Amino acid sequence: MSSSPTLSTDDELVLLATCSAFPDGDEDSAELLDAFQAQGIEARWVVWDDRHVDWSQHLVVVRSTWDYTQRRQEFLSWTRSVPRLANRADVIAWSSDKVYLRELAQAGVPTVPTAWVAPGERTDFPQDAEYVIKPSVGAGSRGTGRFRPEDALLATAHVEVLHSAGQTVLVQPYLDEIDASGETALIYIDGRFSHAVTKGAMLEPGVVNAIADRSLFVEERISPREPSDIELGIGNGIVDMLTKRFGTLLYTRVDLLPGPDGPMLVELELAEPSLFLTHGPGSADLLAVAAARLI
């Protein structure tokens, strides 16, 4: 990997951590760089595993590090080596394995019902309804599949692939309300609600989103959304729990699916989520102001 430009320790500089597949950042890049500039701060995209970078001199904001799922332990080791990281290393470690959903469900958060199957354990599939299989460590819906009762052989083969990679498997019901209503993503910045988007359904019956190709995420259909009071109530409650545990986080994304009895948490994104800043007017400025307070 080529060496990065020398980073002056005298500049007010924020490093935006990304991956080598997206060296110039994500779709929010232009707005985010402009927002930092408006605060009198230079922001630069830097690849997280670039060994030529001295991470010790600047605030590092984790953004599009989307290849971490393939090298999670190496990535977590890197997060622990960065003195000033947002979100913090312990937050990323906790949230980058979806086993946290079990803890939140036990705490009373309405969560998509989940069966957890570790390598070596037997997998039982629903016999009368569609279901979803996904790895506990994953991003961008890669390695996630939707299966019908008649797809048991395909589902078993997929579980074997995930188990052979050392992954715990999540088996969840497919909530078909998503086909009409989509998935809701609530974005919080500095502990406060900023904006929301709808993500269209992405899973086709009997299809597994590729885990061996070069793309790091499945393309999503995104549009702005006005969340319901119930959705906001769930999101606010989760953020309150996180704040009590970790303190105020620079960013949080709460992903909710429509269930038969109301919204349910499907995923909590604290490590490297897309924040869809282009769909939230002023949200890039909120993030830059909050980051500036951490410098």
mmCIF file of C-alpha atoms in Angstrom:
data_model
loop_
_atom_site.group_PDB
_atom_site.id
_atom_site.type_symbol
_atom_site.label_atom_id
_atom_site.label_comp_id
_atom_site.label_asym_id
_atom_site.label_seq_id
_atom_site.Cartn_x
_atom_site.Cartn_y
_atom_site.Cartn_z
ATOM 1 C CA MET A 1 0.000 0.000 0.000
ATOM 2 C CA SER A 2 1.321 3.433 -0.870
ATOM 3 C CA SER A 3 2.316 5.786 1.861
ATOM 4 C CA SER A 4 -0.044 8.569 2.965
ATOM 5 C CA PRO A 5 0.886 12.275 3.029
ATOM 6 C CA THR A 6 2.724 13.446 6.131
ATOM 7 C CA LEU A 7 0.209 14.659 8.715
ATOM 8 C CA SER A 8 1.200 17.739 10.634
ATOM 9 C CA THR A 9 0.630 17.635 14.385
ATOM 10 C CA ASP A 10 0.039 21.393 14.416
ATOM 11 C CA ASP A 11 -3.033 21.389 12.211
ATOM 12 C CA GLU A 12 -6.586 21.006 13.470
ATOM 13 C CA LEU A 13 -7.124 17.795 11.601
ATOM 14 C CA VAL A 14 -9.646 14.978 11.822
ATOM 15 C CA LEU A 15 -8.899 11.640 10.192
ATOM 16 C CA LEU A 16 -11.894 9.879 8.687
ATOM 17 C CA ALA A 17 -11.126 6.170 8.697
ATOM 18 C CA THR A 18 -12.137 4.248 5.602
ATOM 19 C CA CYS A 19 -11.033 1.088 3.773
ATOM 20 C CA SER A 20 -8.869 0.612 0.698
ATOM 21 C CA ALA A 21 -11.904 -0.136 -1.476
ATOM 22 C CA PHE A 22 -13.236 3.367 -0.721
ATOM 23 C CA PRO A 23 -10.135 5.540 -0.220
ATOM 24 C CA ASP A 24 -12.142 8.729 -0.768
ATOM 25 C CA GLY A 25 -14.861 7.786 1.669
ATOM 26 C CA ASP A 26 -18.546 7.075 1.324
ATOM 27 C CA GLU A 27 -21.457 8.913 -0.298
ATOM 28 C CA ASP A 28 -21.420 11.487 2.526
ATOM 29 C CA SER A 29 -17.838 12.530 1.808
ATOM 30 C CA ALA A 30 -18.394 15.901 0.124
ATOM 31 C CA GLU A 31 -20.900 17.163 2.694
ATOM 32 C CA LEU A 32 -18.802 15.944 5.595
ATOM 33 C CA LEU A 33 -15.585 17.559 4.366
ATOM 34 C CA ASP A 34 -17.421 20.847 3.780
ATOM 35 C CA ALA A 35 -18.981 20.678 7.247
ATOM 36 C CA PHE A 36 -15.594 20.241 8.915
ATOM 37 C CA GLN A 37 -14.149 23.044 6.845
ATOM 38 C CA ALA A 38 -16.956 25.310 8.075
ATOM 39 C CA GLN A 39 -15.723 24.559 11.619
ATOM 40 C CA GLY A 40 -12.187 25.568 10.644
ATOM 41 C CA ILE A 41 -11.062 21.935 10.706
ATOM 42 C CA GLU A 42 -9.421 19.947 7.962
ATOM 43 C CA ALA A 43 -10.780 16.429 7.553
ATOM 44 C CA ARG A 44 -8.960 13.762 5.577
ATOM 45 C CA TRP A 45 -9.936 10.265 4.496
ATOM 46 C CA VAL A 46 -7.308 7.729 5.536
ATOM 47 C CA VAL A 47 -7.349 3.946 5.097
ATOM 48 C CA TRP A 48 -7.492 2.269 8.512
ATOM 49 C CA ASP A 49 -4.824 -0.376 7.791
ATOM 50 C CA ASP A 50 -2.338 2.014 6.185
ATOM 51 C CA ARG A 51 0.765 1.332 8.292
ATOM 52 C CA HIS A 52 2.348 4.643 7.283
ATOM 53 C CA VAL A 53 -0.187 6.712 9.234
ATOM 54 C CA ASP A 54 0.551 7.971 12.730
ATOM 55 C CA TRP A 55 -2.872 7.730 14.362
ATOM 56 C CA SER A 56 -1.715 9.113 17.693
ATOM 57 C CA GLN A 57 -1.824 12.820 16.856
ATOM 58 C CA HIS A 58 -5.420 13.404 15.756
ATOM 59 C CA LEU A 59 -9.041 12.583 16.413
ATOM 60 C CA VAL A 60 -9.999 9.580 14.293
ATOM 61 C CA VAL A 61 -13.634 9.151 13.272
ATOM 62 C CA VAL A 62 -14.502 5.659 12.068
ATOM 63 C CA ARG A 63 -16.561 5.803 8.914
ATOM 64 C CA SER A 64 -16.440 3.453 5.898
ATOM 65 C CA THR A 65 -14.149 0.703 7.249
ATOM 66 C CA TRP A 66 -16.408 -1.854 5.591
ATOM 67 C CA ASP A 67 -13.829 -4.584 5.077
ATOM 68 C CA TYR A 68 -13.404 -5.109 8.830
ATOM 69 C CA THR A 69 -15.787 -8.084 8.893
ATOM 70 C CA GLN A 70 -13.203 -10.137 7.000
ATOM 71 C CA ARG A 71 -10.452 -9.239 9.530
ATOM 72 C CA ARG A 72 -12.345 -8.360 12.668
ATOM 73 C CA GLN A 73 -9.633 -9.206 15.193
ATOM 74 C CA GLU A 74 -7.053 -7.186 13.268
ATOM 75 C CA PHE A 75 -9.509 -4.305 13.043
ATOM 76 C CA LEU A 76 -10.311 -4.418 16.764
ATOM 77 C CA SER A 77 -6.599 -4.464 17.545
ATOM 78 C CA TRP A 78 -6.237 -1.316 15.432
ATOM 79 C CA THR A 79 -9.123 0.415 17.231
ATOM 80 C CA ARG A 80 -7.459 -0.284 20.591
ATOM 81 C CA SER A 81 -4.236 1.303 19.327
ATOM 82 C CA VAL A 82 -5.857 4.645 18.440
ATOM 83 C CA PRO A 83 -5.803 7.053 21.409
ATOM 84 C CA ARG A 84 -8.696 9.260 20.270
ATOM 85 C CA LEU A 85 -11.308 7.250 18.394
ATOM 86 C CA ALA A 86 -14.993 7.926 17.770
ATOM 87 C CA ASN A 87 -16.846 5.779 18.341
ATOM 88 C CA ARG A 88 -14.536 4.266 20.981
ATOM 89 C CA ALA A 89 -12.833 0.883 20.667
ATOM 90 C CA ASP A 90 -14.962 -0.761 23.370
ATOM 91 C CA VAL A 91 -18.133 0.446 21.663
ATOM 92 C CA ILE A 92 -16.988 -0.965 18.324
ATOM 93 C CA ALA A 93 -15.999 -4.306 19.862
ATOM 94 C CA TRP A 94 -19.395 -4.681 21.535
ATOM 95 C CA SER A 95 -21.469 -3.642 18.528
ATOM 96 C CA SER A 96 -19.568 -5.414 15.752
ATOM 97 C CA ASP A 97 -20.893 -8.844 16.781
ATOM 98 C CA LYS A 98 -24.671 -9.133 16.656
ATOM 99 C CA VAL A 99 -24.774 -11.282 19.771
ATOM 100 C CA TYR A 100 -25.461 -7.937 21.485
ATOM 101 C CA LEU A 101 -29.070 -8.375 20.266
ATOM 102 C CA ARG A 102 -29.545 -11.104 22.875
ATOM 103 C CA GLU A 103 -28.489 -8.697 25.633
ATOM 104 C CA LEU A 104 -30.835 -5.973 24.390
ATOM 105 C CA ALA A 105 -33.749 -8.410 24.081
ATOM 106 C CA GLN A 106 -33.161 -9.533 27.672
ATOM 107 C CA ALA A 107 -33.237 -5.872 28.694
ATOM 108 C CA GLY A 108 -36.732 -5.497 27.220
ATOM 109 C CA VAL A 109 -35.952 -3.941 23.838
ATOM 110 C CA PRO A 110 -38.452 -5.180 21.199
ATOM 111 C CA THR A 111 -36.112 -7.225 19.016
ATOM 112 C CA VAL A 112 -36.623 -9.494 16.021
ATOM 113 C CA PRO A 113 -36.907 -13.046 17.465
ATOM 114 C CA THR A 114 -33.564 -14.758 16.978
ATOM 115 C CA ALA A 115 -32.153 -18.259 17.345
ATOM 116 C CA TRP A 116 -28.386 -18.342 17.906
ATOM 117 C CA VAL A 117 -26.421 -21.248 16.458
ATOM 118 C CA ALA A 118 -22.700 -21.473 17.224
ATOM 119 C CA PRO A 119 -20.340 -23.686 15.196
ATOM 120 C CA GLY A 120 -20.958 -27.318 16.088
ATOM 121 C CA GLU A 121 -24.533 -26.722 17.242
ATOM 122 C CA ARG A 122 -27.589 -28.094 15.445
ATOM 123 C CA THR A 123 -29.691 -25.748 13.357
ATOM 124 C CA ASP A 124 -33.487 -26.057 13.298
ATOM 125 C CA PHE A 125 -35.301 -24.144 10.586
ATOM 126 C CA PRO A 126 -38.928 -22.947 10.615
ATOM 127 C CA GLN A 127 -41.195 -25.434 8.831
ATOM 128 C CA ASP A 128 -44.087 -23.147 7.919
ATOM 129 C CA ALA A 129 -42.686 -19.684 7.199
ATOM 130 C CA GLU A 130 -39.832 -17.863 5.492
ATOM 131 C CA TYR A 131 -36.744 -17.100 7.525
ATOM 132 C CA VAL A 132 -33.437 -15.247 7.344
ATOM 133 C CA ILE A 133 -29.962 -16.589 8.046
ATOM 134 C CA LYS A 134 -27.104 -14.181 8.670
ATOM 135 C CA PRO A 135 -23.644 -14.182 10.268
ATOM 136 C CA SER A 136 -23.241 -12.587 13.684
ATOM 137 C CA VAL A 137 -20.311 -10.570 12.323
ATOM 138 C CA GLY A 138 -21.211 -8.944 9.055
ATOM 139 C CA ALA A 139 -22.009 -5.675 7.325
ATOM 140 C CA GLY A 140 -23.818 -4.493 4.233
ATOM 141 C CA SER A 141 -26.142 -7.550 4.241
ATOM 142 C CA ARG A 142 -23.349 -9.733 2.858
ATOM 143 C CA GLY A 143 -23.760 -13.374 3.789
ATOM 144 C CA THR A 144 -27.463 -12.862 4.545
ATOM 145 C CA GLY A 145 -30.007 -15.146 2.919
ATOM 146 C CA ARG A 146 -33.789 -15.466 2.818
ATOM 147 C CA PHE A 147 -35.178 -18.990 2.731
ATOM 148 C CA ARG A 148 -38.523 -20.761 2.304
ATOM 149 C CA PRO A 149 -39.441 -23.987 4.118
ATOM 150 C CA GLU A 150 -38.575 -25.958 0.970
ATOM 151 C CA ASP A 151 -35.065 -24.407 0.911
ATOM 152 C CA ALA A 152 -33.769 -26.459 3.864
ATOM 153 C CA LEU A 153 -30.882 -28.000 1.890
ATOM 154 C CA LEU A 154 -29.741 -24.597 0.643
ATOM 155 C CA ALA A 155 -30.102 -23.124 4.139
ATOM 156 C CA THR A 156 -28.104 -25.985 5.653
ATOM 157 C CA ALA A 157 -25.317 -25.473 3.130
ATOM 158 C CA HIS A 158 -25.214 -21.771 3.934
ATOM 159 C CA VAL A 159 -25.014 -22.426 7.672
ATOM 160 C CA GLU A 160 -22.134 -24.815 7.037
ATOM 161 C CA VAL A 161 -20.276 -22.123 5.085
ATOM 162 C CA LEU A 162 -20.720 -19.615 7.916
ATOM 163 C CA HIS A 163 -19.806 -22.143 10.608
ATOM 164 C CA SER A 164 -16.688 -23.176 8.705
ATOM 165 C CA ALA A 165 -15.597 -19.538 8.917
ATOM 166 C CA GLY A 166 -16.086 -19.630 12.695
ATOM 167 C CA GLN A 167 -19.275 -17.565 12.577
ATOM 168 C CA THR A 168 -22.202 -17.799 14.945
ATOM 169 C CA VAL A 169 -25.381 -17.900 12.863
ATOM 170 C CA LEU A 170 -28.570 -15.927 13.472
ATOM 171 C CA VAL A 171 -31.866 -17.462 12.335
ATOM 172 C CA GLN A 172 -34.736 -14.973 12.266
ATOM 173 C CA PRO A 173 -38.269 -14.944 10.823
ATOM 174 C CA TYR A 174 -38.655 -13.044 7.578
ATOM 175 C CA LEU A 175 -41.022 -10.195 8.415
ATOM 176 C CA ASP A 176 -42.932 -9.688 5.189
ATOM 177 C CA GLU A 177 -44.240 -6.301 6.343
ATOM 178 C CA ILE A 178 -40.886 -4.989 5.122
ATOM 179 C CA ASP A 179 -41.957 -5.634 1.525
ATOM 180 C CA ALA A 180 -44.550 -2.869 1.819
ATOM 181 C CA SER A 181 -43.100 -0.563 4.480
ATOM 182 C CA GLY A 182 -39.339 -1.027 4.204
ATOM 183 C CA GLU A 183 -36.784 -0.880 7.002
ATOM 184 C CA THR A 184 -36.418 2.267 9.107
ATOM 185 C CA ALA A 185 -32.983 3.604 10.038
ATOM 186 C CA LEU A 186 -32.928 6.213 12.811
ATOM 187 C CA ILE A 187 -29.726 8.260 12.894
ATOM 188 C CA TYR A 188 -28.578 9.899 16.120
ATOM 189 C CA ILE A 189 -25.692 12.349 16.336
ATOM 190 C CA ASP A 190 -24.137 13.288 19.666
ATOM 191 C CA GLY A 191 -26.882 11.388 21.450
ATOM 192 C CA ARG A 192 -29.765 13.233 19.779
ATOM 193 C CA PHE A 193 -32.077 12.198 16.960
ATOM 194 C CA SER A 194 -31.053 13.759 13.659
ATOM 195 C CA HIS A 195 -32.973 12.156 10.778
ATOM 196 C CA ALA A 196 -34.336 8.906 9.426
ATOM 197 C CA VAL A 197 -34.460 7.013 6.157
ATOM 198 C CA THR A 198 -36.346 4.085 4.703
ATOM 199 C CA LYS A 199 -34.394 1.198 3.215
ATOM 200 C CA GLY A 200 -36.235 -0.980 0.716
ATOM 201 C CA ALA A 201 -36.373 -4.763 1.079
ATOM 202 C CA MET A 202 -33.188 -6.375 -0.292
ATOM 203 C CA LEU A 203 -33.623 -10.126 0.175
ATOM 204 C CA GLU A 204 -35.021 -12.419 -2.504
ATOM 205 C CA PRO A 205 -36.435 -15.862 -1.584
ATOM 206 C CA GLY A 206 -33.885 -18.654 -1.869
ATOM 207 C CA VAL A 207 -31.003 -16.254 -2.503
ATOM 208 C CA VAL A 208 -27.897 -15.596 -0.393
ATOM 209 C CA ASN A 209 -26.178 -12.238 -0.762
ATOM 210 C CA ALA A 210 -22.666 -13.084 -1.926
ATOM 211 C CA ILE A 211 -19.900 -13.300 0.646
ATOM 212 C CA ALA A 212 -17.067 -14.167 -1.715
ATOM 213 C CA ASP A 213 -17.323 -11.356 -4.238
ATOM 214 C CA ARG A 214 -15.406 -8.106 -4.106
ATOM 215 C CA SER A 215 -18.255 -5.807 -3.145
ATOM 216 C CA LEU A 216 -18.523 -4.931 0.533
ATOM 217 C CA PHE A 217 -22.231 -4.225 0.677
ATOM 218 C CA VAL A 218 -25.493 -4.825 -1.153
ATOM 219 C CA GLU A 219 -26.891 -1.792 -2.952
ATOM 220 C CA GLU A 220 -29.744 -0.221 -1.014
ATOM 221 C CA ARG A 221 -32.785 1.810 -2.049
ATOM 222 C CA ILE A 222 -32.800 4.794 0.313
ATOM 223 C CA SER A 223 -35.329 7.584 0.802
ATOM 224 C CA PRO A 224 -35.966 10.108 3.612
ATOM 225 C CA ARG A 225 -38.523 9.079 6.221
ATOM 226 C CA GLU A 226 -40.558 10.728 8.935
ATOM 227 C CA PRO A 227 -40.430 8.166 11.746
ATOM 228 C CA SER A 228 -43.493 7.318 13.803
ATOM 229 C CA ASP A 229 -43.757 8.175 17.479
ATOM 230 C CA ILE A 230 -43.428 4.464 18.307
ATOM 231 C CA GLU A 231 -40.240 4.141 16.248
ATOM 232 C CA LEU A 232 -38.750 7.225 17.891
ATOM 233 C CA GLY A 233 -39.733 5.935 21.317
ATOM 234 C CA ILE A 234 -37.862 2.690 20.714
ATOM 235 C CA GLY A 235 -34.850 4.496 19.244
ATOM 236 C CA ASN A 236 -34.694 7.037 22.058
ATOM 237 C CA GLY A 237 -34.943 4.299 24.664
ATOM 238 C CA ILE A 238 -32.062 2.382 23.085
ATOM 239 C CA VAL A 239 -29.892 5.493 22.893
ATOM 240 C CA ASP A 240 -30.611 6.226 26.563
ATOM 241 C CA MET A 241 -29.428 2.703 27.438
ATOM 242 C CA LEU A 242 -26.275 3.155 25.372
ATOM 243 C CA THR A 243 -25.537 6.529 26.958
ATOM 244 C CA LYS A 244 -25.761 5.040 30.448
ATOM 245 C CA ARG A 245 -23.355 2.285 29.434
ATOM 246 C CA PHE A 246 -20.868 4.059 27.159
ATOM 247 C CA GLY A 247 -21.495 7.785 27.542
ATOM 248 C CA THR A 248 -22.657 9.983 24.672
ATOM 249 C CA LEU A 249 -21.710 8.487 21.313
ATOM 250 C CA LEU A 250 -20.718 10.540 18.286
ATOM 251 C CA TYR A 251 -23.140 8.584 16.126
ATOM 252 C CA THR A 252 -25.678 5.802 16.466
ATOM 253 C CA ARG A 253 -27.915 4.137 13.906
ATOM 254 C CA VAL A 254 -30.937 2.151 15.035
ATOM 255 C CA ASP A 255 -32.396 -0.147 12.362
ATOM 256 C CA LEU A 256 -36.021 -1.198 12.861
ATOM 257 C CA LEU A 257 -38.218 -3.651 10.979
ATOM 258 C CA PRO A 258 -42.025 -3.517 10.928
ATOM 259 C CA GLY A 259 -43.394 -6.502 12.845
ATOM 260 C CA PRO A 260 -46.939 -7.767 13.274
ATOM 261 C CA ASP A 261 -47.125 -6.099 16.702
ATOM 262 C CA GLY A 262 -45.036 -3.010 15.981
ATOM 263 C CA PRO A 263 -41.447 -2.009 15.152
ATOM 264 C CA MET A 264 -38.615 -4.276 16.265
ATOM 265 C CA LEU A 265 -34.873 -3.775 16.424
ATOM 266 C CA VAL A 266 -33.020 -5.766 13.771
ATOM 267 C CA GLU A 267 -29.600 -4.169 14.113
ATOM 268 C CA LEU A 268 -27.743 -1.500 16.053
ATOM 269 C CA GLU A 269 -24.981 0.269 14.113
ATOM 270 C CA LEU A 270 -22.243 1.873 16.216
ATOM 271 C CA ALA A 271 -19.086 0.872 14.358
ATOM 272 C CA GLU A 272 -19.060 2.024 10.723
ATOM 273 C CA PRO A 273 -22.623 2.706 9.607
ATOM 274 C CA SER A 274 -23.718 4.711 6.610
ATOM 275 C CA LEU A 275 -25.317 7.772 8.182
ATOM 276 C CA PHE A 276 -27.148 8.963 5.053
ATOM 277 C CA LEU A 277 -26.174 12.571 5.775
ATOM 278 C CA THR A 278 -27.330 13.683 2.326
ATOM 279 C CA HIS A 279 -30.882 12.751 3.393
ATOM 280 C CA GLY A 280 -30.734 14.785 6.616
ATOM 281 C CA PRO A 281 -30.336 18.531 5.972
ATOM 282 C CA GLY A 282 -27.824 19.958 8.431
ATOM 283 C CA SER A 283 -26.808 16.538 9.784
ATOM 284 C CA ALA A 284 -23.241 16.778 8.438
ATOM 285 C CA ASP A 285 -22.856 20.063 10.322
ATOM 286 C CA LEU A 286 -24.143 18.443 13.516
ATOM 287 C CA LEU A 287 -21.566 15.680 13.169
ATOM 288 C CA ALA A 288 -18.728 18.118 12.508
ATOM 289 C CA VAL A 289 -19.666 20.279 15.504
ATOM 290 C CA ALA A 290 -19.878 17.236 17.775
ATOM 291 C CA ALA A 291 -16.526 15.939 16.530
ATOM 292 C CA ALA A 292 -14.947 19.359 17.014
ATOM 293 C CA ARG A 293 -15.807 19.187 20.704
ATOM 294 C CA LEU A 294 -13.801 15.961 20.928
ATOM 295 C CA ILE A 295 -10.619 17.513 19.552
#
